Coordinates of C-alpha atoms in Angstrom, one line a residue:
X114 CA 18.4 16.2 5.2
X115 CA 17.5 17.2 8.5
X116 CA 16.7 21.0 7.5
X117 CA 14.8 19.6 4.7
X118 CA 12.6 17.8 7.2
X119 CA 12.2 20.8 10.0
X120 CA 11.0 23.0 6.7
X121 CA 8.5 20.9 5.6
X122 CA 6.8 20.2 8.5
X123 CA 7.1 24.1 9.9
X124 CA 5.0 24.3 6.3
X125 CA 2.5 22.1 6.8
X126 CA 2.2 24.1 10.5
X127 CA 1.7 27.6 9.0
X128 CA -1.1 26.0 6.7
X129 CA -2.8 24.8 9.7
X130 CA -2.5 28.0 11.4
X131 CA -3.6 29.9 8.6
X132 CA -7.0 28.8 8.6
X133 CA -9.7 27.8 11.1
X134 CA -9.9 23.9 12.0
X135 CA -13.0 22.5 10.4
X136 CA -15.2 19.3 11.8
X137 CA -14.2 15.8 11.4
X138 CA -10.9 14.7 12.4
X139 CA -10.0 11.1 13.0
X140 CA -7.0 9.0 15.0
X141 CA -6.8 5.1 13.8
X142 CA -4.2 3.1 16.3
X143 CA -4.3 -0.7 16.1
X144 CA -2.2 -3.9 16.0
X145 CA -1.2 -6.1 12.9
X146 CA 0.0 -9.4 13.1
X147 CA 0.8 -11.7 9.9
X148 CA 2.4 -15.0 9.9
X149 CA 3.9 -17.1 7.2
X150 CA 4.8 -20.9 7.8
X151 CA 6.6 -22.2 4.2
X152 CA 6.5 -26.1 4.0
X153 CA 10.4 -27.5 4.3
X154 CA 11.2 -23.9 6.1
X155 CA 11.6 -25.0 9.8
X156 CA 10.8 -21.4 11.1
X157 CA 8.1 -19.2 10.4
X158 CA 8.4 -15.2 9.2
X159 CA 6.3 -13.1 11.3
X160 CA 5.8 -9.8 11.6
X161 CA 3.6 -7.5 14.1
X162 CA 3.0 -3.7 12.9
X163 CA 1.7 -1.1 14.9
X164 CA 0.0 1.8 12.3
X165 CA -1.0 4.9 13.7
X166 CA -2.8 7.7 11.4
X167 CA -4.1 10.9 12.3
X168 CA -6.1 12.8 10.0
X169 CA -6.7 16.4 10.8
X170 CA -9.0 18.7 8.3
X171 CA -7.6 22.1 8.4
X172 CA -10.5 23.0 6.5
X173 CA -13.3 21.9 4.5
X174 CA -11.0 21.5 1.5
X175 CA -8.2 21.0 2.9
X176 CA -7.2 17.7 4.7
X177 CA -3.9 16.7 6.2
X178 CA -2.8 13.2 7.2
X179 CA -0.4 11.4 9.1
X180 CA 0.7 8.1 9.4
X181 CA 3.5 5.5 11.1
X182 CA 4.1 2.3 11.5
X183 CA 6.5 0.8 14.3
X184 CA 7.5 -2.9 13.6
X185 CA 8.7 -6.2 14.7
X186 CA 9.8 -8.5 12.4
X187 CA 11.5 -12.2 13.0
X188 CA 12.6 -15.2 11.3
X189 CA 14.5 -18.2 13.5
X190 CA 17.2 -16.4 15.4
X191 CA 17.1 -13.1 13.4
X192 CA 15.2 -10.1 13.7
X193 CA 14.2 -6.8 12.9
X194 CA 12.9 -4.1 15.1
X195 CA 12.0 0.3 14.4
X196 CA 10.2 2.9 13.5
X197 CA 9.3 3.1 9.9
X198 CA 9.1 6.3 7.6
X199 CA 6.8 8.6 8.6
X200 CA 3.8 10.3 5.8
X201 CA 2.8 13.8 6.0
X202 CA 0.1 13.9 3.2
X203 CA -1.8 16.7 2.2
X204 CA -4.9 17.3 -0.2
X205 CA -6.8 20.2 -1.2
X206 CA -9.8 20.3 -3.4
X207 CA -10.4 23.1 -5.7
X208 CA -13.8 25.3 -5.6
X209 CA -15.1 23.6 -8.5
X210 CA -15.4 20.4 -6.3
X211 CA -13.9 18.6 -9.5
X212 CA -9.9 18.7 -9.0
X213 CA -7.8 17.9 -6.1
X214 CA -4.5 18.3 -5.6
X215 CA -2.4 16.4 -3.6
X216 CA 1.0 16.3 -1.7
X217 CA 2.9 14.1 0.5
X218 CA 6.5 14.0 2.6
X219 CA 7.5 10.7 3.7
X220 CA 9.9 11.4 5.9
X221 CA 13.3 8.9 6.3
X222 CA 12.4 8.0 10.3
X223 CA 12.6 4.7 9.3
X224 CA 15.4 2.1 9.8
X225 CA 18.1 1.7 7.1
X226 CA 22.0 0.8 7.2
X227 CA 20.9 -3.3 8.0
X228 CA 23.5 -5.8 8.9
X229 CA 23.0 -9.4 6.7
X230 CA 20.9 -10.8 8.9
X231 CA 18.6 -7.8 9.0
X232 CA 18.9 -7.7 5.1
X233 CA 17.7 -11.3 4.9
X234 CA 14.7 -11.2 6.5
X235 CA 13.8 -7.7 4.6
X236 CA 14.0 -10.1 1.6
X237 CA 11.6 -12.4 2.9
X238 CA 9.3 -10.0 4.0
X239 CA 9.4 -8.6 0.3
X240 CA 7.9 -11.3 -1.2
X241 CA 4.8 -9.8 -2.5
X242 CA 2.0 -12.8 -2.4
X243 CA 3.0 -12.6 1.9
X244 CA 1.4 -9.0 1.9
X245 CA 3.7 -8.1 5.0
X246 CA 2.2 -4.7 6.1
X247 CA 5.8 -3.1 6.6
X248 CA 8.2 -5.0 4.0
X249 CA 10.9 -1.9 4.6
X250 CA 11.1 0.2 7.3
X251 CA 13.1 3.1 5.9
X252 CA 14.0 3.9 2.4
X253 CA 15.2 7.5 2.9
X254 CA 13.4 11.0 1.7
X255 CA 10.6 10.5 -0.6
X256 CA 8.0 13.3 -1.9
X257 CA 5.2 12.8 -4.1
X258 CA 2.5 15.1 -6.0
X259 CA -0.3 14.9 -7.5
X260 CA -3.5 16.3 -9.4
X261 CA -7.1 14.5 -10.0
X262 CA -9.9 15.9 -12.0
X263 CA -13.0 13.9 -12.2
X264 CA -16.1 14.9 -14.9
X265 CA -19.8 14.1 -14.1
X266 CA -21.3 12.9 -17.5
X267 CA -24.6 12.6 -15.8
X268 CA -26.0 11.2 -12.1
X269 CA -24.7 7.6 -13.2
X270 CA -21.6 7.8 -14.7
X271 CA -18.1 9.9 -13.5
X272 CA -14.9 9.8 -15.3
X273 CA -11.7 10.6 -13.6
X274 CA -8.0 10.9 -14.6
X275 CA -5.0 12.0 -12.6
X276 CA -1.3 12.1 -12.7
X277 CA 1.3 12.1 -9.9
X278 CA 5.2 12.2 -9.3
X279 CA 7.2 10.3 -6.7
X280 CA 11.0 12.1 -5.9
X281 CA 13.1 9.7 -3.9
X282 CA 16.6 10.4 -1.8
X283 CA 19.3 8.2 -1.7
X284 CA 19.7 6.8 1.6
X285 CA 22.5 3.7 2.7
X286 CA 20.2 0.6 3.1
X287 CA 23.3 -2.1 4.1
X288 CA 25.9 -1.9 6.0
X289 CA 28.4 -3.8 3.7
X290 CA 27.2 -1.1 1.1
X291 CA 30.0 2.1 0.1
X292 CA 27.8 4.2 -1.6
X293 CA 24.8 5.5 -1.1
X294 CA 21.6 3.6 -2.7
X295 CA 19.1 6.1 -5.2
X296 CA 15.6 4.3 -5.8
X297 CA 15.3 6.2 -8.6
X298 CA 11.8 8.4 -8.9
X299 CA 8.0 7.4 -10.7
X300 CA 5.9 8.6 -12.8
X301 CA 2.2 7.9 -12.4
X302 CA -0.7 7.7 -14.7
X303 CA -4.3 7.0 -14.0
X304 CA -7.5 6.8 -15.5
X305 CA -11.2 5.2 -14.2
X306 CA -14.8 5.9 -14.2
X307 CA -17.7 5.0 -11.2
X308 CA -21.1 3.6 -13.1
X309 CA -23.9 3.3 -10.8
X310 CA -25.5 0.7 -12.8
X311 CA -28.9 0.7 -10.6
X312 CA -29.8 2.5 -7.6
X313 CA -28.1 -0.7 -5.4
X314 CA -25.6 -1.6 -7.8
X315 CA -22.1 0.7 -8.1
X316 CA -18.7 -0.5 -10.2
X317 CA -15.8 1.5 -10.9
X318 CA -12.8 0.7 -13.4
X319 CA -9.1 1.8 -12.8
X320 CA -5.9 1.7 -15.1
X321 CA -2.8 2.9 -14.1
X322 CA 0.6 3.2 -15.5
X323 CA 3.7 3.6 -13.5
X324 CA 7.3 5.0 -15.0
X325 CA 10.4 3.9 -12.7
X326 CA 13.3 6.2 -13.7
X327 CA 17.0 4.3 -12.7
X328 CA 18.3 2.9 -9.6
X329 CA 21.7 4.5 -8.7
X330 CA 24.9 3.1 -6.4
X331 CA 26.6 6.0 -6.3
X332 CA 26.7 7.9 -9.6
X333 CA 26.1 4.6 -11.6
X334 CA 23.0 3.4 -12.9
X335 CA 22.4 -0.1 -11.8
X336 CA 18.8 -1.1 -12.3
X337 CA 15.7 0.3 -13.8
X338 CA 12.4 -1.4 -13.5
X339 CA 10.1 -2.1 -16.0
X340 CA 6.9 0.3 -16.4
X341 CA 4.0 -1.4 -14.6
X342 CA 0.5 -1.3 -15.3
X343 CA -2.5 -2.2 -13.2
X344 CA -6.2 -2.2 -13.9
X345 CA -8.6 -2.8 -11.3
X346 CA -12.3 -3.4 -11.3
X347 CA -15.0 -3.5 -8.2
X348 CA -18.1 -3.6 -7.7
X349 CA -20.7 -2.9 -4.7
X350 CA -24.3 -4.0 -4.0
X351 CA -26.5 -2.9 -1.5
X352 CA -28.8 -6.2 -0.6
X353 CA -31.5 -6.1 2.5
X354 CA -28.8 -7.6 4.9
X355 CA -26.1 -5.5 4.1
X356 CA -23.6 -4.7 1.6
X357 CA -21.6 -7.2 -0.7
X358 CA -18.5 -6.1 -2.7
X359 CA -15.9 -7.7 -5.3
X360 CA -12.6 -6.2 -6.2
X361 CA -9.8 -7.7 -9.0
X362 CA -6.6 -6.3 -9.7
X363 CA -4.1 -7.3 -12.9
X364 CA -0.6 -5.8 -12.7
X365 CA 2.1 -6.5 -15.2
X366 CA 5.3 -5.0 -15.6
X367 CA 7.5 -4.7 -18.7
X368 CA 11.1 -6.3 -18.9
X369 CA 13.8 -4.8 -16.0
X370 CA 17.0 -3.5 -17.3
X371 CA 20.4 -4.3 -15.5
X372 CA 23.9 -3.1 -15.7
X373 CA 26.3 -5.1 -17.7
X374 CA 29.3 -3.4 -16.5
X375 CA 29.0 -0.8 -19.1
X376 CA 25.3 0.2 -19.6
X377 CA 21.8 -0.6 -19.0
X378 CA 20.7 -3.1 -21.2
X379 CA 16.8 -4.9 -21.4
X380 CA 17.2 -8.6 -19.9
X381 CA 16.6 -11.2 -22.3
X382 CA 13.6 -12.9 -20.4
X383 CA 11.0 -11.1 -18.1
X384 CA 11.8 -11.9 -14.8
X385 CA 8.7 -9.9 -13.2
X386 CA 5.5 -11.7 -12.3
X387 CA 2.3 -11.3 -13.7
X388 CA -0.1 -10.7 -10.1
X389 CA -3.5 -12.1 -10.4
X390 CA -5.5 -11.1 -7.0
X391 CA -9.3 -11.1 -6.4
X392 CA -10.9 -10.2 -3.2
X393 CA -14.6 -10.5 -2.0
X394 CA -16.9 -9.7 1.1
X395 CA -19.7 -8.7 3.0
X396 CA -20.7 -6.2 5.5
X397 CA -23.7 -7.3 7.8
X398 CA -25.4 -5.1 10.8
X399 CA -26.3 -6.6 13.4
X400 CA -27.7 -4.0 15.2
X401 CA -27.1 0.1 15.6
X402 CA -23.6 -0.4 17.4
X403 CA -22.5 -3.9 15.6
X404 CA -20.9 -5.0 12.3
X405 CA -20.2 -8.3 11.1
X406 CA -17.9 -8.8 7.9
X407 CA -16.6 -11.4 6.3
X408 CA -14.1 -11.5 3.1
X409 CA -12.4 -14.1 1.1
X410 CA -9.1 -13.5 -1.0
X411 CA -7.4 -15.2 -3.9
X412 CA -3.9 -14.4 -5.0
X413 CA -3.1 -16.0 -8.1
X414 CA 0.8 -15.0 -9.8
X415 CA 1.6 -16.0 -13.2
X416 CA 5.2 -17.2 -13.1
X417 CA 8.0 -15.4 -15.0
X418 CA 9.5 -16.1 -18.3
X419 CA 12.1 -17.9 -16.8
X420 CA 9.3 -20.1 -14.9
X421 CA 9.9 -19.1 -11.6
X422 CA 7.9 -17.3 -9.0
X423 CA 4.0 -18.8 -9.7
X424 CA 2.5 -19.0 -6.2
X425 CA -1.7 -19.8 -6.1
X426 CA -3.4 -19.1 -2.5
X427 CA -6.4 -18.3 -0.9
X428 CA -7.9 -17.2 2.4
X429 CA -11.3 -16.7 4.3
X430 CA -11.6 -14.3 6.7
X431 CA -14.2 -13.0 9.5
X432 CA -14.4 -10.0 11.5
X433 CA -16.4 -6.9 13.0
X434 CA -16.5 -3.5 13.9
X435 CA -18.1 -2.3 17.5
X436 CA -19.6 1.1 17.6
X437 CA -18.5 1.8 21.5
X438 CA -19.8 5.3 21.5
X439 CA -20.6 8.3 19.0
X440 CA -16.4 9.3 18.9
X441 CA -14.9 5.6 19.9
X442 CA -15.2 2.4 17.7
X443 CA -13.0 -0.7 17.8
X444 CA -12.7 -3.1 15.1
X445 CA -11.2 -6.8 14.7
X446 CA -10.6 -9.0 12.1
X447 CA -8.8 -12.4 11.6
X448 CA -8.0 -14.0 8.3
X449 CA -6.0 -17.5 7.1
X450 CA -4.5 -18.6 4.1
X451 CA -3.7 -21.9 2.4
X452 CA -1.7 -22.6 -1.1
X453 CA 1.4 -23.2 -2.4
X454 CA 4.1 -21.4 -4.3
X455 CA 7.3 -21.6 -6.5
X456 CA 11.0 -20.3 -5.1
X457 CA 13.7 -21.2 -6.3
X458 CA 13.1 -24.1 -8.3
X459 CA 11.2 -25.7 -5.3
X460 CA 7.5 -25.5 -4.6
X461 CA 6.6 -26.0 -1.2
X462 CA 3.2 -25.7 0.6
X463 CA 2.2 -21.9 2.5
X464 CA 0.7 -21.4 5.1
X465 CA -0.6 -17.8 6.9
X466 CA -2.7 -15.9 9.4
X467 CA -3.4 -12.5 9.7
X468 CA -4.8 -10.9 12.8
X469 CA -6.1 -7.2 12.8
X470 CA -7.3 -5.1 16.5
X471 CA -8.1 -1.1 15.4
X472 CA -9.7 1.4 16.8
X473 CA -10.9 5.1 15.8
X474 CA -11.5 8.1 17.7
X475 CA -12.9 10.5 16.0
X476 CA -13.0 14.3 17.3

């Protein structure tokens, strides 16, 4: 695994050496901190992240990217602290200015082999209407490709489609656990189009369908998920203040299939839950160096066909970005969310806060 590592990045040096650097690179560093309080929980989850990205153009066509996240997770008593896996992405665009290509290492940094405590609040920090920035920290070797081609019909109106590939090592993720754990690979498929609908008025249109091959313990075949597929719609308008945009999303995923001791078979009822999210906001300049944004969110799952898992909440949000000097800018942003939720037959009250410092250096 190791070797595997050292050769890819020695790779991804020789293409940077191959070529002369072109104009625009950009470092992003900043703090994260989310917070969930659960009504009839007496202590909160919390989690602070620490993403750094660096994103380096070898050339005009050809970009690199790199990006970590360091964590710090707790819940009472128990926590967990690491590095995460770290992304080496690439993409190149072709000369037609039409297709890009893209490839990406993540490579397994990241903290795996978890003792039960560690395990539980890696379940917690899974749940996926919290939004924890770092839900795992290390789920062994992954590499993805890609390919995008968009078409111009005219000025107004661009169609796109693409298709991408996700290989995933096995990697021990518990302690307690003999064999290793395969996450099985993915198959992506996407399609969209970008409508300028007036000179101020943009919207673009996204569906994509994701194949999960089967989860392994060893040489057995556990767990596959259901294929997934998410649509997503936004829209941007430039008014005389500033800019206003709207974004939905709709994913639902097809019934899991579990091992019965002999084979895979479909379960009876879909336990997967059917995510609902819509997300709104506003950027406003102040003056030349100063921009105010606000945003407001509304997560809205569908519970399962067993009737678990609903959860309904929303959250208001403010922030702004500083322009500090032509290279430097530093950005903040604070958001808080009310609503309530089902788990395990009980439906308790939520509660959570999100808190964002960034900065961006560009050279």
């Amino acid at each position: 695994m190791r070797k595997i590592c050292i050769i890819i990045l020695l790779l991804f040096v020789l293409a940077e050496m191959a070529y002369p650097q072109a104009n625009g690179g950009m470092i992003k560093t900043g703090i994260v901190l989310q917070k969930w309080t659960i009504d009839g929980v007496q202590d909160p989850i919390s989690e602070g992240t620490f993403p750094i990205e660096l994103i380096y153009p070898v050339r005009e066509n050809f970009n690199l990217q790199v990006s970590h996240s360091p964590a710090l997770s707790r819940f009472g008593s128990s926590n967990l602290s690491g590095l995460s896996d770290t992304w080496v992405r690439s993409t190149y665009s072709l000369p037609d200015n039409r297709t890009m290509l893209s490839v990406g290492v993540g490579l397994p940094t990241g903290k795996t082999d978890l003792n039960n405590s560690e395990m539980g609040i890696t379940a917690l920090l899974s749940q996926n209407a919290f939004k924890f920035r770092l839900p795992v920290f290390g789920q062994g070797l992954t590499i993805s490709a890609g390919a995008m081609y968009a078409y111009p019909v005219n000025d107004q109106l661009t169609f796109g489609t693409g298709i991408n590939y996700v290989f995933r090592g096995n990697y021990k993720f518990s302690q307690s656990q003999a064999d290793k754990f395969n996450p099985g690979d993915q198959i992506g498929l996407n399609a969209g189009l970008d409508y300028l609908i007036t000179p101020k008025l943009r919207t673009n249109i996204d569906f994509i369908l994701n194949y999960y091959t089967a989860d392994k313990l060893g040489s057995t075949e556990i767990f596959a998920s259901g294929p997934k597929l998410t649509a997503k719609a936004g829209f941007q308008y430039q008014v005389p203040f500033g800019l206003l945009w709207l974004r939905s999303f709709y994913r639902y995923k097809a019934k899991n299939e579990s091992w019965d001791g002999q084979s895979l078979v479909p379960e009876s009822k879909n336990t997967n839950i059917t995510q609902r999210e819509i997300e709104l906001g506003g950027k406003i300049p102040l003056s030349d160096i100063l921009m105010l944004m606000i945003n407001g969110e509304i997560r809205s799952y569908v519970e399962n066909e067993v009737g678990d898992g609903w959860v309904d909440l929303a959250g208001l949000g403010f922030g702004y970005e500083l322009l500090i000097s032509e290279k430097f800018a530093l950005s903040m942003a604070f958001k808080v969310f009310f609503g309530d939720g089902n788990f395990n037959n009980v439906n308790p009250t939520m509660t959570g806060t999100e808190f964002h410092i960034g900065t961006q250096w560009n050279f």
